[in-house]
mmCIF file of C-alpha atoms in Angstrom:
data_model
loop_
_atom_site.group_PDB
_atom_site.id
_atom_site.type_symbol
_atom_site.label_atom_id
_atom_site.label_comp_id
_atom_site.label_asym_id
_atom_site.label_seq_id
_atom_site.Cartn_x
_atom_site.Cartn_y
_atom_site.Cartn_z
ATOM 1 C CA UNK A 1 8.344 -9.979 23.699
ATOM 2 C CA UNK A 2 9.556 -7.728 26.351
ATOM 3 C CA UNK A 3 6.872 -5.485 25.538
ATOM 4 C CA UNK A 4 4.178 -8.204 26.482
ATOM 5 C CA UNK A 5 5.214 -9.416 29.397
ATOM 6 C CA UNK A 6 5.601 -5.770 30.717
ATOM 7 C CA UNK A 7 1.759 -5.429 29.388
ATOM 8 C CA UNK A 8 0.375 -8.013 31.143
ATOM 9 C CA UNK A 9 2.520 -8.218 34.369
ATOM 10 C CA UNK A 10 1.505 -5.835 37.718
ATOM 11 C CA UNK A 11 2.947 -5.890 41.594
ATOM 12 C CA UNK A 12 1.504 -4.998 44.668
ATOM 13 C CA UNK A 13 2.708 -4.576 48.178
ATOM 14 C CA UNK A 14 1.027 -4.683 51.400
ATOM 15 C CA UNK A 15 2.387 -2.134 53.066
ATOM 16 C CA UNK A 16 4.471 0.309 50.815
ATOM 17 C CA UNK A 17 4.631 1.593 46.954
ATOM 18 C CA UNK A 18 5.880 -0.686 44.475
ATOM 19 C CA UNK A 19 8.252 1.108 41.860
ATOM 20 C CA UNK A 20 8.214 0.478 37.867
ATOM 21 C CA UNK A 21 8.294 -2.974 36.866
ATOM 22 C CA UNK A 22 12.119 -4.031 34.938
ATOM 23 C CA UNK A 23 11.526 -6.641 33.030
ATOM 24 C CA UNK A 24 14.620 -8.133 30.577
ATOM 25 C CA UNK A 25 15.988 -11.055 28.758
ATOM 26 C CA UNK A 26 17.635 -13.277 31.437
ATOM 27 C CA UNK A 27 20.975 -13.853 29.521
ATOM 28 C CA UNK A 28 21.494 -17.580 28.945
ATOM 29 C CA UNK A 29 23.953 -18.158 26.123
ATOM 30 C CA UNK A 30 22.737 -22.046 26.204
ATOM 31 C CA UNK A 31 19.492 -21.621 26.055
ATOM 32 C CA UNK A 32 17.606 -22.114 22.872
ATOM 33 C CA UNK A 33 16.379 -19.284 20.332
ATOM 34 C CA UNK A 34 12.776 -20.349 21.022
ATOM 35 C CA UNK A 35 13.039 -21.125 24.629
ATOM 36 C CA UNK A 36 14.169 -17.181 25.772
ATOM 37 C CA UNK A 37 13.164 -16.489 29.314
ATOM 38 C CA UNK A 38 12.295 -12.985 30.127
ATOM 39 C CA UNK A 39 13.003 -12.088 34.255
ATOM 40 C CA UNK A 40 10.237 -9.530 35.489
ATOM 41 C CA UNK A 41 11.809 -7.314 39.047
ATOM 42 C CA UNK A 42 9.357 -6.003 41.293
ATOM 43 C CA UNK A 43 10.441 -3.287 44.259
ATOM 44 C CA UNK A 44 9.051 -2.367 47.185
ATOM 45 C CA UNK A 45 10.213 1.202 47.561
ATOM 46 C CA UNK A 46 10.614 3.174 51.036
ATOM 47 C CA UNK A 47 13.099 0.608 53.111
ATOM 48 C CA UNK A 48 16.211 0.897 51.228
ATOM 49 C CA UNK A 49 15.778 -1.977 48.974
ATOM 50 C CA UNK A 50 16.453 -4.844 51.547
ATOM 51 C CA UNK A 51 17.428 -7.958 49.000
ATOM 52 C CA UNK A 52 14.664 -10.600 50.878
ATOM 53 C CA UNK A 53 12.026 -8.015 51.743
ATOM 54 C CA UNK A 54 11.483 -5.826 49.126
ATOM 55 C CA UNK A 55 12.583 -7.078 46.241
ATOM 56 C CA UNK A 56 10.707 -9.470 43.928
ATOM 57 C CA UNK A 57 12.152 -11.881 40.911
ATOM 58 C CA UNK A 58 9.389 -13.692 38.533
ATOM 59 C CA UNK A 59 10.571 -15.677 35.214
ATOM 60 C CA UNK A 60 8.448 -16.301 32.032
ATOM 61 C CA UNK A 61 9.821 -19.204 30.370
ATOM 62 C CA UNK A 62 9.474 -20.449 27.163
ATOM 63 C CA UNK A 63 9.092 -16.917 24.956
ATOM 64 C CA UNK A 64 9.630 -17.079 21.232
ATOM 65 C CA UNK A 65 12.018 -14.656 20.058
ATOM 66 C CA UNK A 66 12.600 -13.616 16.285
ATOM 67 C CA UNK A 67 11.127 -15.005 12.656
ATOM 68 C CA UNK A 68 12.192 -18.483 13.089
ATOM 69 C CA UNK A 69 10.401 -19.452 16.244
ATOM 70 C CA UNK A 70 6.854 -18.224 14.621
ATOM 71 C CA UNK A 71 7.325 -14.339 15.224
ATOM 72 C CA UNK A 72 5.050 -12.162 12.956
ATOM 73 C CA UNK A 73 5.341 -8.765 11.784
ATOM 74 C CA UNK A 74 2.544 -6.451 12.571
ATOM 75 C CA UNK A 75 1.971 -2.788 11.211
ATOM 76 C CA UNK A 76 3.677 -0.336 13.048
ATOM 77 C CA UNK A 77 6.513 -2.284 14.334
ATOM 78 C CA UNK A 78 8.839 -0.043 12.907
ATOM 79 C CA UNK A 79 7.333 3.287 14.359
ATOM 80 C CA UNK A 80 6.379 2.058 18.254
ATOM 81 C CA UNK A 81 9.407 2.711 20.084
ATOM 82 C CA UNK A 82 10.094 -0.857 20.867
ATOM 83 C CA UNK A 83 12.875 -3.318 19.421
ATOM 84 C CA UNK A 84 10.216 -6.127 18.121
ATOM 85 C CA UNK A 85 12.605 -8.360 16.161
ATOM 86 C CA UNK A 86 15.414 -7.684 18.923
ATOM 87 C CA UNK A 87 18.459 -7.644 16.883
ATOM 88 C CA UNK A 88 21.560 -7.756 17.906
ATOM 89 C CA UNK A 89 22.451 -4.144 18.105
ATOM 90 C CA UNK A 90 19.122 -3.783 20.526
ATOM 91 C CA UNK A 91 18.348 -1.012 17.987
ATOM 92 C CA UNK A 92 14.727 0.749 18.015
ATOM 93 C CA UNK A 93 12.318 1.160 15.019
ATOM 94 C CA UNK A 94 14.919 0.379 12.711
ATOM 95 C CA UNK A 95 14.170 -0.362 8.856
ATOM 96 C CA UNK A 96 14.191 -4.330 9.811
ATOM 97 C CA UNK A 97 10.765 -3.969 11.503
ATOM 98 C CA UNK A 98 9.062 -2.124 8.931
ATOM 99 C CA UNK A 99 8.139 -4.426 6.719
ATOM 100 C CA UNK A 100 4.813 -3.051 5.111
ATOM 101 C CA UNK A 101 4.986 -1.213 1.638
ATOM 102 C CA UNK A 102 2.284 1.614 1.611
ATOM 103 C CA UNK A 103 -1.567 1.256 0.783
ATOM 104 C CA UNK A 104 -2.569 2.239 -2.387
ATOM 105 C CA UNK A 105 -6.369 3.381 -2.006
ATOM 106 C CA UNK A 106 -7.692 3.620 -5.700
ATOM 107 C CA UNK A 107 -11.006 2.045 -5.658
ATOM 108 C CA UNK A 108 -12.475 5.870 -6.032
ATOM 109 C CA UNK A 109 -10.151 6.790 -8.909
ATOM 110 C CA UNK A 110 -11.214 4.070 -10.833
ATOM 111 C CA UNK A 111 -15.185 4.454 -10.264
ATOM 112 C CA UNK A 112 -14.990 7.876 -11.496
ATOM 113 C CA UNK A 113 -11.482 7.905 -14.455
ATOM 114 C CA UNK A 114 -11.905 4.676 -15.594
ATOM 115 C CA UNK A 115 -15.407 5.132 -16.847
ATOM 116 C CA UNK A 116 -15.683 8.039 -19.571
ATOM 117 C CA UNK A 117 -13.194 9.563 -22.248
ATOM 118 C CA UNK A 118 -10.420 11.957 -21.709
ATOM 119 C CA UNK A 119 -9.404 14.576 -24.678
ATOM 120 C CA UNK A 120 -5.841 13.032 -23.674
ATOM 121 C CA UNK A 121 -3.495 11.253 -20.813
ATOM 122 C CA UNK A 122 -2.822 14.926 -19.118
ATOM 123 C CA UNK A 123 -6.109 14.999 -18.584
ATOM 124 C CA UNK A 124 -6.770 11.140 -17.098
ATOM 125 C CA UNK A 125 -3.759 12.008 -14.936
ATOM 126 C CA UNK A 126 -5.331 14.634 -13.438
ATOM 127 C CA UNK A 127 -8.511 12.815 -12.387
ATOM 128 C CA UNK A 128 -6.851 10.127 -11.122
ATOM 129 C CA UNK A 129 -4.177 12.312 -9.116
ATOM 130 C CA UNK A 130 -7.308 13.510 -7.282
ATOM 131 C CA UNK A 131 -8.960 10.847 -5.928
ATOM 132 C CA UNK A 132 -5.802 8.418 -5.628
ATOM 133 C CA UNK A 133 -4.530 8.490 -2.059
ATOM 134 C CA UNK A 134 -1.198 6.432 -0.252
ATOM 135 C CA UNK A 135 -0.869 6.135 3.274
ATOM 136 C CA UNK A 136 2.175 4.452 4.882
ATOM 137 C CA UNK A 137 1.794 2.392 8.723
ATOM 138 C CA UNK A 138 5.240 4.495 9.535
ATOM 139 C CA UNK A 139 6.311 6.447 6.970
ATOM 140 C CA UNK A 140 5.875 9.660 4.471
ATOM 141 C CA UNK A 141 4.537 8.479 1.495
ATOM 142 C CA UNK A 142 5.793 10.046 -2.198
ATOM 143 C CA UNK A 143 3.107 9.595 -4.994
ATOM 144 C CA UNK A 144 3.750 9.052 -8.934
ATOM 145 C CA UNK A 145 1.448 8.764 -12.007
ATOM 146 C CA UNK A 146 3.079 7.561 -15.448
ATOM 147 C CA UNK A 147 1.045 6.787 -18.566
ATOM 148 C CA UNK A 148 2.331 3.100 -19.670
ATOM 149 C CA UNK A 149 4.262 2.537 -22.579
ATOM 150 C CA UNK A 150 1.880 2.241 -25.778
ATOM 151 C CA UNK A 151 2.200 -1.369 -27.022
ATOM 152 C CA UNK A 152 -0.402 -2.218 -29.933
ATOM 153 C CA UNK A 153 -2.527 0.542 -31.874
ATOM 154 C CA UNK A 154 -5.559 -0.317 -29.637
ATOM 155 C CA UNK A 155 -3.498 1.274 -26.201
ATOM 156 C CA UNK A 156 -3.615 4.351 -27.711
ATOM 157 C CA UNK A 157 -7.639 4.990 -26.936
ATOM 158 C CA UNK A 158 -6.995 2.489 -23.569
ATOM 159 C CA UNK A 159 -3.294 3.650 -21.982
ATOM 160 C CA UNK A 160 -2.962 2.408 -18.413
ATOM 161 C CA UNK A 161 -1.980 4.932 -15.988
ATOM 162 C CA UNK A 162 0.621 3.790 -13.244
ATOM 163 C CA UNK A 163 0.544 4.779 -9.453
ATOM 164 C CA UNK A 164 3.959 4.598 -7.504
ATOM 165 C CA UNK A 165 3.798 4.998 -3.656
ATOM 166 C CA UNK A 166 6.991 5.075 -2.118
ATOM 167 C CA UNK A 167 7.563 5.117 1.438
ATOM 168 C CA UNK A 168 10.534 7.320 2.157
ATOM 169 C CA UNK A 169 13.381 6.409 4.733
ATOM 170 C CA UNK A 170 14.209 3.081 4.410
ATOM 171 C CA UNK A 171 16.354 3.236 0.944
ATOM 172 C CA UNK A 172 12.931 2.589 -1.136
ATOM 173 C CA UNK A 173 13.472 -1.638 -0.680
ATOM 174 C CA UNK A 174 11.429 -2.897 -3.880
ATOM 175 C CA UNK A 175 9.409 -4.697 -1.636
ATOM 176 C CA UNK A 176 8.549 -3.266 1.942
ATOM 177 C CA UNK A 177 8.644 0.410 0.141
ATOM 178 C CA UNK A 178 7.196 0.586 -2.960
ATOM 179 C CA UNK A 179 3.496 -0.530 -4.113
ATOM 180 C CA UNK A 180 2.031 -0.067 -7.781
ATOM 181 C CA UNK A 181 -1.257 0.093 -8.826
ATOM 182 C CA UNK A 182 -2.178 0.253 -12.437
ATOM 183 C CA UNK A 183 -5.486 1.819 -13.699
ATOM 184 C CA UNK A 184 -6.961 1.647 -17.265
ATOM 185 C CA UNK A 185 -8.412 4.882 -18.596
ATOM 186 C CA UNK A 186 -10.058 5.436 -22.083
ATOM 187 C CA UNK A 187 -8.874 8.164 -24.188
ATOM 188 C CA UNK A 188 -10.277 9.559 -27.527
ATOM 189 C CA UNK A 189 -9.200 13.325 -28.737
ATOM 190 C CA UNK A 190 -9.913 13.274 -32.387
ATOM 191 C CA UNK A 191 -12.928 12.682 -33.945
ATOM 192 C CA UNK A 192 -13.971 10.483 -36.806
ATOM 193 C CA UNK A 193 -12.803 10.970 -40.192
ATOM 194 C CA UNK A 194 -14.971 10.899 -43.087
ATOM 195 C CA UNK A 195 -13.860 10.526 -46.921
ATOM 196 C CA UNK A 196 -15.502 9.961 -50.296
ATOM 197 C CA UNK A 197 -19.097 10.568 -49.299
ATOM 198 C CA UNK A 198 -21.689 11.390 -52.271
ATOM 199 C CA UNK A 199 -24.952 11.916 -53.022
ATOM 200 C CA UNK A 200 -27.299 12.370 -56.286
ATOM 201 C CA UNK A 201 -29.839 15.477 -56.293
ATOM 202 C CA UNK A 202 -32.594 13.665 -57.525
ATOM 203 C CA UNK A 203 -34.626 12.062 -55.034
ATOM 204 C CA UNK A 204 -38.044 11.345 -56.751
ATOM 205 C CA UNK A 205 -39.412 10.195 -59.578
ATOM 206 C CA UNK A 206 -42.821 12.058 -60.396
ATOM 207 C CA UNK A 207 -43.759 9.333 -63.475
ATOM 208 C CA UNK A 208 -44.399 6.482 -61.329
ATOM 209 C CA UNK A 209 -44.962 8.290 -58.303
ATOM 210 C CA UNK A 210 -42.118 6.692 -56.477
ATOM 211 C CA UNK A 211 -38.787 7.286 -54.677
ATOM 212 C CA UNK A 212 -36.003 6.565 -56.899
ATOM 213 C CA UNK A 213 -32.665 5.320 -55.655
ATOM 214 C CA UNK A 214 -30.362 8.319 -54.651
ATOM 215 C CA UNK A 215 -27.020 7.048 -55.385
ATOM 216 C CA UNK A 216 -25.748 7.668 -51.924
ATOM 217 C CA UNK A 217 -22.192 5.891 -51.248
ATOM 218 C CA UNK A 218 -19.785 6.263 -48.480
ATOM 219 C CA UNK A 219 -16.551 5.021 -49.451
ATOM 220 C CA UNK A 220 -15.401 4.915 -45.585
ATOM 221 C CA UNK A 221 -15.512 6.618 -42.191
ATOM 222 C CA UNK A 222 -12.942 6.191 -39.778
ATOM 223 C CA UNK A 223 -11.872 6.555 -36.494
ATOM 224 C CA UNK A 224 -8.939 6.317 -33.981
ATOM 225 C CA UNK A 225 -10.575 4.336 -31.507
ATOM 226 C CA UNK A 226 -12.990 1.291 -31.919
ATOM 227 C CA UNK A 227 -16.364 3.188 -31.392
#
């Protein structure tokens, strides 16, 4: 709030230099949380501050102050040197205004890992390491990549590999810290398996002039994954 006013207010003078704007909360303990007025000072600076002639006081009423009276959190509240939610303690940038959990930016990883086979997880890891990236609005970001639990047979050839961004500062707070991102790869490092496959040598029958039937059975081929 303070930050606003001080944004949009100016002073001139007529004759002489007008010195930085102090603008503050006008203290009225009866005064309601969404009714604040915020006092803006203007001086004149070269005639030692007469009280009448130099000196200026404006008030802007009715300023909403804090998440009950409609205040929203913006991205980089807790990095811009200003007290935004104006707590109690007055203190700056603390872990109150940060209240964005990093971006996970995967839409790259997943055009290129999530569309062909890997000889195993390491490898779908890797790919996905490289083209995953986490930014924070105020924070260093920490980046994880687990392969998911294997539930039913069928994970095995389709494991889900899971991206942890953690912003680091603010005691990683499940919510405003930490964002997940899960992304499906397809792995297949075996190949199929064949078993009981035979075949007759005699392929043709010279008496009738025809092909005679080889005897060719395949008890069963196999593989790990569906295809």
């Amino acid at each position: 709030a303070l930050s606003c006013v001080r944004e949009h207010s100016s002073a001139t003078d007529d004759c002489l230099e007008v010195g930085k704007l102090e603008v503050d909360l006008v203290q009225d303990t009866l005064a309601k949380p969404c009714n604040q007025t915020i006092q803006v000072k203007a001086t004149a600076l070269g005639c030692n501050l007469r009280p009448m002639e130099d000196i200026t006081l404006v008030e802007v009423p009715n300023i909403k102050i804090g998440t009950d009276c409609g205040f929203k959190y913006m991205k980089g509240y807790g990095c811009d040197g200003i007290d935004n939610n104006w707590d109690a303690e007055r203190t700056i940038d603390e872990c109150d205004e940060d209240m964005f959990p990093p971006e996970v930016h995967s839409s790259v990883a997943k055009q290129v890992c999530s569309t062909k086979f890997f000889p195993n997880t390491d490898a779908a890891v890797e790919c996905i390491s490289n083209y995953v990236e986490a930014t924070d609005d105020c924070l260093e970001v920490s980046t994880n990549f687990v392969v998911t639990r294997y539930i039913r047979q069928r994970d095995f050839c389709n494991p889900t590999i899971r991206v942890t961004s953690t912003a680091l500062g603010c005691h990683n707070r499940s919510v405003q810290d930490i964002s997940i991102v899960d992304i499906p790869v397809l792995v297949d490092g075996e190949g199929p398996q064949r078993v009981g496959c035979t075949i007759n040598d005699d392929v043709f029958e010279g008496k009738d002039n025809i092909f005679k039937d080889t005897g060719f059975s395949l008890t069963k081929i196999s593989d790990n994954c569906s295809d």
